[in-house]
Coordinates of C-alpha atoms in Angstrom, one line a residue:
X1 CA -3.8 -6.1 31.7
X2 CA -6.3 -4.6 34.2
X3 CA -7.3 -1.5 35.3
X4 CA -8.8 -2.1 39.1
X5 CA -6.7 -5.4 40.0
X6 CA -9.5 -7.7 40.1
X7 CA -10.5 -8.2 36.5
X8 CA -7.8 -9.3 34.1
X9 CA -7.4 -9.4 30.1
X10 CA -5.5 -11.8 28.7
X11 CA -2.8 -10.7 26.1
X12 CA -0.8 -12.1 23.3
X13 CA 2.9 -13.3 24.1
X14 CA 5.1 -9.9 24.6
X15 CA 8.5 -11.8 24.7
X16 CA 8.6 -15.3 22.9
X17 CA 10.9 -17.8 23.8
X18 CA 13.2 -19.5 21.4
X19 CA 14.0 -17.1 18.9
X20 CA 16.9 -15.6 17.1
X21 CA 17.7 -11.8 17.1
X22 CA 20.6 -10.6 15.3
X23 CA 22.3 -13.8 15.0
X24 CA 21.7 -14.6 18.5
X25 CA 19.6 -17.0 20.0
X26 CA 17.5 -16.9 23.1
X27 CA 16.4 -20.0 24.6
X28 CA 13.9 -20.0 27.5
X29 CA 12.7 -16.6 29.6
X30 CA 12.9 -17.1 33.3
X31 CA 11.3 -14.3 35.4
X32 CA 11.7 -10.6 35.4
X33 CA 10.4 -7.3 36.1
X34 CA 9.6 -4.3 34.0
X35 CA 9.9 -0.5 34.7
X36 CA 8.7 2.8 32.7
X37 CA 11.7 4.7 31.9
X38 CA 10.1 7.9 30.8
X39 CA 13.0 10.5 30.2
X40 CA 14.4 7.7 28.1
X41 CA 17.7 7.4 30.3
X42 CA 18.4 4.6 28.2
X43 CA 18.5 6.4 24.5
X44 CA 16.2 3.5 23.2
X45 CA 13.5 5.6 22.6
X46 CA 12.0 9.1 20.5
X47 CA 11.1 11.3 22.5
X48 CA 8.5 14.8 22.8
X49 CA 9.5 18.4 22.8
X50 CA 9.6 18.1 26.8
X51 CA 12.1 15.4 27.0
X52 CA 9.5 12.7 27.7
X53 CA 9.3 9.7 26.0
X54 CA 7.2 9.5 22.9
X55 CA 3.2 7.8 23.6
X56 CA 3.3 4.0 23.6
X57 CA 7.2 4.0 24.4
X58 CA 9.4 3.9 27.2
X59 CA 8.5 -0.1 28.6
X60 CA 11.6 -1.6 29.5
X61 CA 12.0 -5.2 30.7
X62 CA 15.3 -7.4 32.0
X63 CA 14.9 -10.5 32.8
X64 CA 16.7 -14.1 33.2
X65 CA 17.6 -15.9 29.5
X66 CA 19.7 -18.7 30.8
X67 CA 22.2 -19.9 27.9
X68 CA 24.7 -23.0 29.0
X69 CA 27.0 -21.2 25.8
X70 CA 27.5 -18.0 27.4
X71 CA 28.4 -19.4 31.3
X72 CA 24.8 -20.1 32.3
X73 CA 22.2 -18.0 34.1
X74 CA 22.9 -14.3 32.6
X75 CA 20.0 -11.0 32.5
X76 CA 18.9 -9.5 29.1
X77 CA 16.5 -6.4 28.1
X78 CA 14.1 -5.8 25.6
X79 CA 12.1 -3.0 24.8
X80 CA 8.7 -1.8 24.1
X81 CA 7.6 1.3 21.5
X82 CA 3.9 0.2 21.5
X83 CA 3.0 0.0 24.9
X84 CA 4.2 -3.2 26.1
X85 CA 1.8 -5.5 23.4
X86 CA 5.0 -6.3 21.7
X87 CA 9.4 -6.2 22.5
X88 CA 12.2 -6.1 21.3
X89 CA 15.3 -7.9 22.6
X90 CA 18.8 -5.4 23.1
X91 CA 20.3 -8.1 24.6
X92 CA 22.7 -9.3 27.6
X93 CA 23.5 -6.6 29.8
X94 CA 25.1 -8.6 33.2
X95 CA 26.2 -12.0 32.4
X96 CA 26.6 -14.7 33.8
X97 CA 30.3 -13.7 35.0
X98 CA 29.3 -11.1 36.1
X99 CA 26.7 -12.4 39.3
X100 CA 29.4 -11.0 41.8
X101 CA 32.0 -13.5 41.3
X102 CA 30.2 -16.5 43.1
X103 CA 30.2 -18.2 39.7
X104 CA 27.1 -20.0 41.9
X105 CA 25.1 -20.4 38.6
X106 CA 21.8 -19.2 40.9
X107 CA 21.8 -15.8 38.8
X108 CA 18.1 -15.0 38.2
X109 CA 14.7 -13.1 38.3
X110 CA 15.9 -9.1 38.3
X111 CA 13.9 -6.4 40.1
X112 CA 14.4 -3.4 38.9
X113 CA 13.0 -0.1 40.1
X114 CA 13.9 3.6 40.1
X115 CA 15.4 4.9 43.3
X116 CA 14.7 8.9 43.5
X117 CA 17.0 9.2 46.5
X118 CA 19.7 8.2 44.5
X119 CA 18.5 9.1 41.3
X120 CA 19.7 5.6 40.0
X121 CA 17.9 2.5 38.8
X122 CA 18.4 -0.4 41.2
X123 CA 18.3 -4.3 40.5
X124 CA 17.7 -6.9 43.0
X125 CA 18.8 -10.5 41.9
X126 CA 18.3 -13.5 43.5
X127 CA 17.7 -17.4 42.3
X128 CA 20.8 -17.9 45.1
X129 CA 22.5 -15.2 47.3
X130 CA 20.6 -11.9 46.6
X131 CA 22.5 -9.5 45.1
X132 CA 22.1 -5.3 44.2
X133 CA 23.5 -3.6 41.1
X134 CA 22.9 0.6 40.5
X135 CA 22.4 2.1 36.9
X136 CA 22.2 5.6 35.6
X137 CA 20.5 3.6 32.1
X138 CA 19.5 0.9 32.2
X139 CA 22.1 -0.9 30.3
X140 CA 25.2 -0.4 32.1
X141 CA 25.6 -1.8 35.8
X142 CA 27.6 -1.4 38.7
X143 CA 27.5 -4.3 41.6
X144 CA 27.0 -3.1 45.0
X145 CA 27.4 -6.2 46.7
X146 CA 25.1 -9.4 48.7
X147 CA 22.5 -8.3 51.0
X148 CA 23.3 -11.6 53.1
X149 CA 20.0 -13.1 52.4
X150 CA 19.5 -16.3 49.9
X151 CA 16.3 -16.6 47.8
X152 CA 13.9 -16.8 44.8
X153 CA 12.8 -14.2 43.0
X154 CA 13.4 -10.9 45.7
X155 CA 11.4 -8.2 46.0
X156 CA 12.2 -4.8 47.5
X157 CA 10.0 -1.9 48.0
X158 CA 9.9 1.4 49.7
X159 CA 7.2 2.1 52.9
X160 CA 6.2 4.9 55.2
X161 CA 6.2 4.4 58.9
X162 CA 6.0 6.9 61.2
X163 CA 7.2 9.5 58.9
X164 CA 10.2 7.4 58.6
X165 CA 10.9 5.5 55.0
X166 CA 12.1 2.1 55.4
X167 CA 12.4 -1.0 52.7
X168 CA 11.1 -4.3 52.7
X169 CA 13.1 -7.4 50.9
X170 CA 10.5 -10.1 50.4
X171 CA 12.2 -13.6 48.8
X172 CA 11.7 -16.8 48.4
X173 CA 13.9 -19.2 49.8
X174 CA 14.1 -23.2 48.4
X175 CA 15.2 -25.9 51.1
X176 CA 18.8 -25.5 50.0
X177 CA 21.4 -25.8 52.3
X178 CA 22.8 -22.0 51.4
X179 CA 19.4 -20.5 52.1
X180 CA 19.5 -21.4 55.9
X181 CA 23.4 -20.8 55.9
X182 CA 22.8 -17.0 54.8
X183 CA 19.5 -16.2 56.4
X184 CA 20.0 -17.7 59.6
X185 CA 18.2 -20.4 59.7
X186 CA 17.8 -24.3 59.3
X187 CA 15.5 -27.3 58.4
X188 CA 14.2 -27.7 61.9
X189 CA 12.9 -24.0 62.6
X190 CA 12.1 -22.7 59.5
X191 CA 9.7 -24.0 56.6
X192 CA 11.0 -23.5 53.2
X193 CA 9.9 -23.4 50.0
X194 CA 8.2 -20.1 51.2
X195 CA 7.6 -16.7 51.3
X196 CA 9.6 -14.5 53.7
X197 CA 10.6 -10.9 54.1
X198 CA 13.0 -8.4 56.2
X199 CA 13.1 -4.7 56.8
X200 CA 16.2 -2.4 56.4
X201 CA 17.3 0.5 54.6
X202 CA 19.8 1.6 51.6
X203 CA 22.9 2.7 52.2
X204 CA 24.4 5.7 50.4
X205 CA 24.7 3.1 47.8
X206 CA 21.6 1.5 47.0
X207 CA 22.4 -1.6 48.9
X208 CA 19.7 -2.9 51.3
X209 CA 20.8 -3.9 54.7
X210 CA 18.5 -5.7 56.8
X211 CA 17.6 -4.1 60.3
X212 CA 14.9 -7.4 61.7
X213 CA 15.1 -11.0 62.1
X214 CA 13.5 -12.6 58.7
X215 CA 9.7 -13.4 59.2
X216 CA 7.2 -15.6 56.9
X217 CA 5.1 -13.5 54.6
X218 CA 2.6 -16.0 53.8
X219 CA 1.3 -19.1 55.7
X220 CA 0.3 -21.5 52.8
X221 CA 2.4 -23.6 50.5
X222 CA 1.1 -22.5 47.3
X223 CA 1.8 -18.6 48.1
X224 CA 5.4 -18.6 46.3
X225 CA 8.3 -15.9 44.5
X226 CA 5.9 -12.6 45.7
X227 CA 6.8 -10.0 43.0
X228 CA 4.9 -5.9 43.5
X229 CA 3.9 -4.2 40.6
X230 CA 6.1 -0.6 39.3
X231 CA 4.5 2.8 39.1
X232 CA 1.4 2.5 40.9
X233 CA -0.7 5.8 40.6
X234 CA -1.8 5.3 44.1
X235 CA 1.5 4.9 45.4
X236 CA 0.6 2.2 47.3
X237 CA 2.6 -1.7 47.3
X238 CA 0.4 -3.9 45.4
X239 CA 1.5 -7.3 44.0
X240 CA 0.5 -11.1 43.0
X241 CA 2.4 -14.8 43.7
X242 CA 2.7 -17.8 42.0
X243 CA -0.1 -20.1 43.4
X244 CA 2.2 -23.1 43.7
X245 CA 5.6 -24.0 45.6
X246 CA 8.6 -26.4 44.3
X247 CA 7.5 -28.5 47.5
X248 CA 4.0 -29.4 45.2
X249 CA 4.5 -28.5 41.8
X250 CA 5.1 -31.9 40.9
X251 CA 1.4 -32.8 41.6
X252 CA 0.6 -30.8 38.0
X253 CA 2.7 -33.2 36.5
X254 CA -0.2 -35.1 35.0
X255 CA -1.5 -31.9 33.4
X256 CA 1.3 -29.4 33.2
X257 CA 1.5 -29.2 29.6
X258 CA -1.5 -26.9 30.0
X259 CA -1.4 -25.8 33.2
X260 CA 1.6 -24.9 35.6
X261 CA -0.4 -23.7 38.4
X262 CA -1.5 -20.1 38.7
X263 CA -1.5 -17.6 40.5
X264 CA -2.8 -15.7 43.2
X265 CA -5.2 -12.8 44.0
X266 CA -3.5 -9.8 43.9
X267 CA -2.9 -8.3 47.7
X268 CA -1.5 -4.8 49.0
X269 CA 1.3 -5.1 51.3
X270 CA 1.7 -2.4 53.9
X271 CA 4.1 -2.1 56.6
X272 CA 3.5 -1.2 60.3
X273 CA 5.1 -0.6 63.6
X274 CA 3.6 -3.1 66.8
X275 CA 5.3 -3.0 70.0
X276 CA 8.7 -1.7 69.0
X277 CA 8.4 -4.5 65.7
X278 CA 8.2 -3.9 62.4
X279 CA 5.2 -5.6 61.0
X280 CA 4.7 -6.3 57.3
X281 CA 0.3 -7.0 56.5
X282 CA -1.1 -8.3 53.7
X283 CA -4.2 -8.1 52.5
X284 CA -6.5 -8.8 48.7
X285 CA -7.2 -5.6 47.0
X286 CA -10.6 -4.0 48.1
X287 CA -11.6 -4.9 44.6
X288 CA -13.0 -8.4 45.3
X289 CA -15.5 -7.0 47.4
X290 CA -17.3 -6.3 44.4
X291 CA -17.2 -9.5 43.4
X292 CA -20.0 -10.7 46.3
X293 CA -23.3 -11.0 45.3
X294 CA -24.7 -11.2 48.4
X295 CA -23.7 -10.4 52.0
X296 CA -21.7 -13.1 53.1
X297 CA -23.1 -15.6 56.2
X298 CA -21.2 -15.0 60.0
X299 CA -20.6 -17.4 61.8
X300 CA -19.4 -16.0 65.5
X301 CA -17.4 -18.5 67.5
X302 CA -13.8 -19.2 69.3
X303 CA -11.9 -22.1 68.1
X304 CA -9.2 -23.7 70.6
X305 CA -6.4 -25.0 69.8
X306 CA -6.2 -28.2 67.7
X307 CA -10.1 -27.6 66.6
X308 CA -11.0 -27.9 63.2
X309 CA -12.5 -24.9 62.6
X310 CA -14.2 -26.0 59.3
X311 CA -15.7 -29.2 60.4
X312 CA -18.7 -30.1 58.5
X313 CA -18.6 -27.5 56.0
X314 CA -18.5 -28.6 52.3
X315 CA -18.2 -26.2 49.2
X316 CA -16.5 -26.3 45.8
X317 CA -15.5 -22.9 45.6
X318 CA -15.5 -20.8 49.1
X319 CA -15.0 -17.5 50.4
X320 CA -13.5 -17.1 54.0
X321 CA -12.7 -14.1 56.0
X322 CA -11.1 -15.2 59.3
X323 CA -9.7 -13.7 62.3

């Protein structure tokens, strides 16, 4: 938990893995999302005299439980009534049948957000071909259909340009042969495991069609599986990746029992229009500015092409702002 972005608490385990509710067991938790649902439009909650949900309730995650026994990769909710420290499981609500009928067993990591335009809940699923579903609460789905784009963990949110709204899909695609097939691309122009996004719009729906040729998000490997936060008071897109990539993960193997890489400073996304092109920036919160102690060091100079720009410089920890 945190309150500016920068410094972060760590918490007990909300959802443990490997337990039984109600006769049913739940093996491992694969990724997820959660949202506030805060006229209780899913009927799991009290709530006050002005239809709101009661204090400390209303926290409702999905997320992946993969279970070889009931057709493979499958999403389940569970609930919060005291803020989140603790959940409790309601169980499957789309298997593993239901991923749109490509029985592809890559069924995985649900975004879910609320849609005021539609006054729905929409879910974005990916692990394979990324998929949209529409709810009215939480528990019962509809499938709108593929978006047309393959990936990890996607992530859609809403931006301003030019007085105009228009949506972002950021995913993550592996270096499977289906990822280039739907997005376009192959092996010898396009890097993947990485982070990528397009820009489009909802139909009258809730499905996102893409509008703009798919462009990286991020430059470096281990920037992987972007995922923005729900709710933010500011209204702004804020939101943290998993400081690793399935191209090097195998280099914690020697010490993955305790670590399994980590993850990366949180960054605001925003989205812009250059020369007629839709341009998607991201940049670390303006909270780690506070974190300097001192003004850092400039060092004015252009660096051509092939240069290392770094040559000579040693540190064990370093802070670089480059342009």
């Amino acid at each position: 938990t945190s309150t500016d972005l920068v410094h972060w608490e760590e918490q007990e385990v909300a959802i443990p893995a490997y337990q039984t509710v109600n006769g049913t067991y739940y093996a491992m938790m694969f990724s997820g999302s959660a949202v506030y649902d805060e006229y209780n439009t899913s009927g799991l909650f009290s709530e006050d005299a002005d239809g709101t949900v009661a204090e400390g309730q209303g926290i409702v995650a999905i997320l992946t439980q993969p279970d070889d026994a009931a057709g493979g990769q499958r999403q389940i909710l569970a609930y919060s009534t005291d803020g989140g420290d603790s959940f409790t499981i309601y169980g499957e609500i789309l298997a593993a049948s239901e991923d749109g009928g490509l029985r592809d067993r890559e069924f995985r990591d649900p975004k879910v957000f609320w849609e005021e335009s539609l006054g729905k809940w929409l879910m974005v699923v990916g692990g394979g071909s990324v998929r949209m579903y529409s709810s009215e609460n939480l528990l019962d789905w509809e499938y709108l259909g593929e978006t047309g784009y393959w990936g990890e963990c996607p992530d859609l949110s809403a931006f301003t340009v030019n007085g105009e709204q228009k949506y972002v899909l950021v995913l993550s695609p592996e270096d499977k042969e289906n990822s280039h097939l739907y997005n376009g691309t192959s092996r010898e122009d396009t890097y993947y495991p990485a982070e990528y996004y397009v820009v489009g719009e909802l139909d009258e729906t809730g499905l996102f069609i893409g509008e703009t040729q798919l462009a990286r998000l991020s430059g470096g490997i281990d920037s992987y599986a972007f995922q923005s936060f729900n709710n933010v008071p500011d209204g702004k897109v804020y939101g943290v990746s998993w400081s690793a990539s399935w191209k090097t993960v195998s280099e914690y193997e020697a010490y993955r029992e305790n670590y399994n890489g980590g993850m990366t400073v949180v960054t605001e996304l925003a989205l812009a229009e250059e020369n007629g092109e839709y341009v998607l920036t991201r940049y670390p919160v303006a909270g780690y500015e506070s974190l300097r102690s001192s003004a850092p060091q400039t060092a004015e100079r252009t660096v051509a092409a092939g240069e290392d720009a770094l040559e000579g410089m040693t540190a064990t920890v370093a802070d670089l702002e480059i342009t």
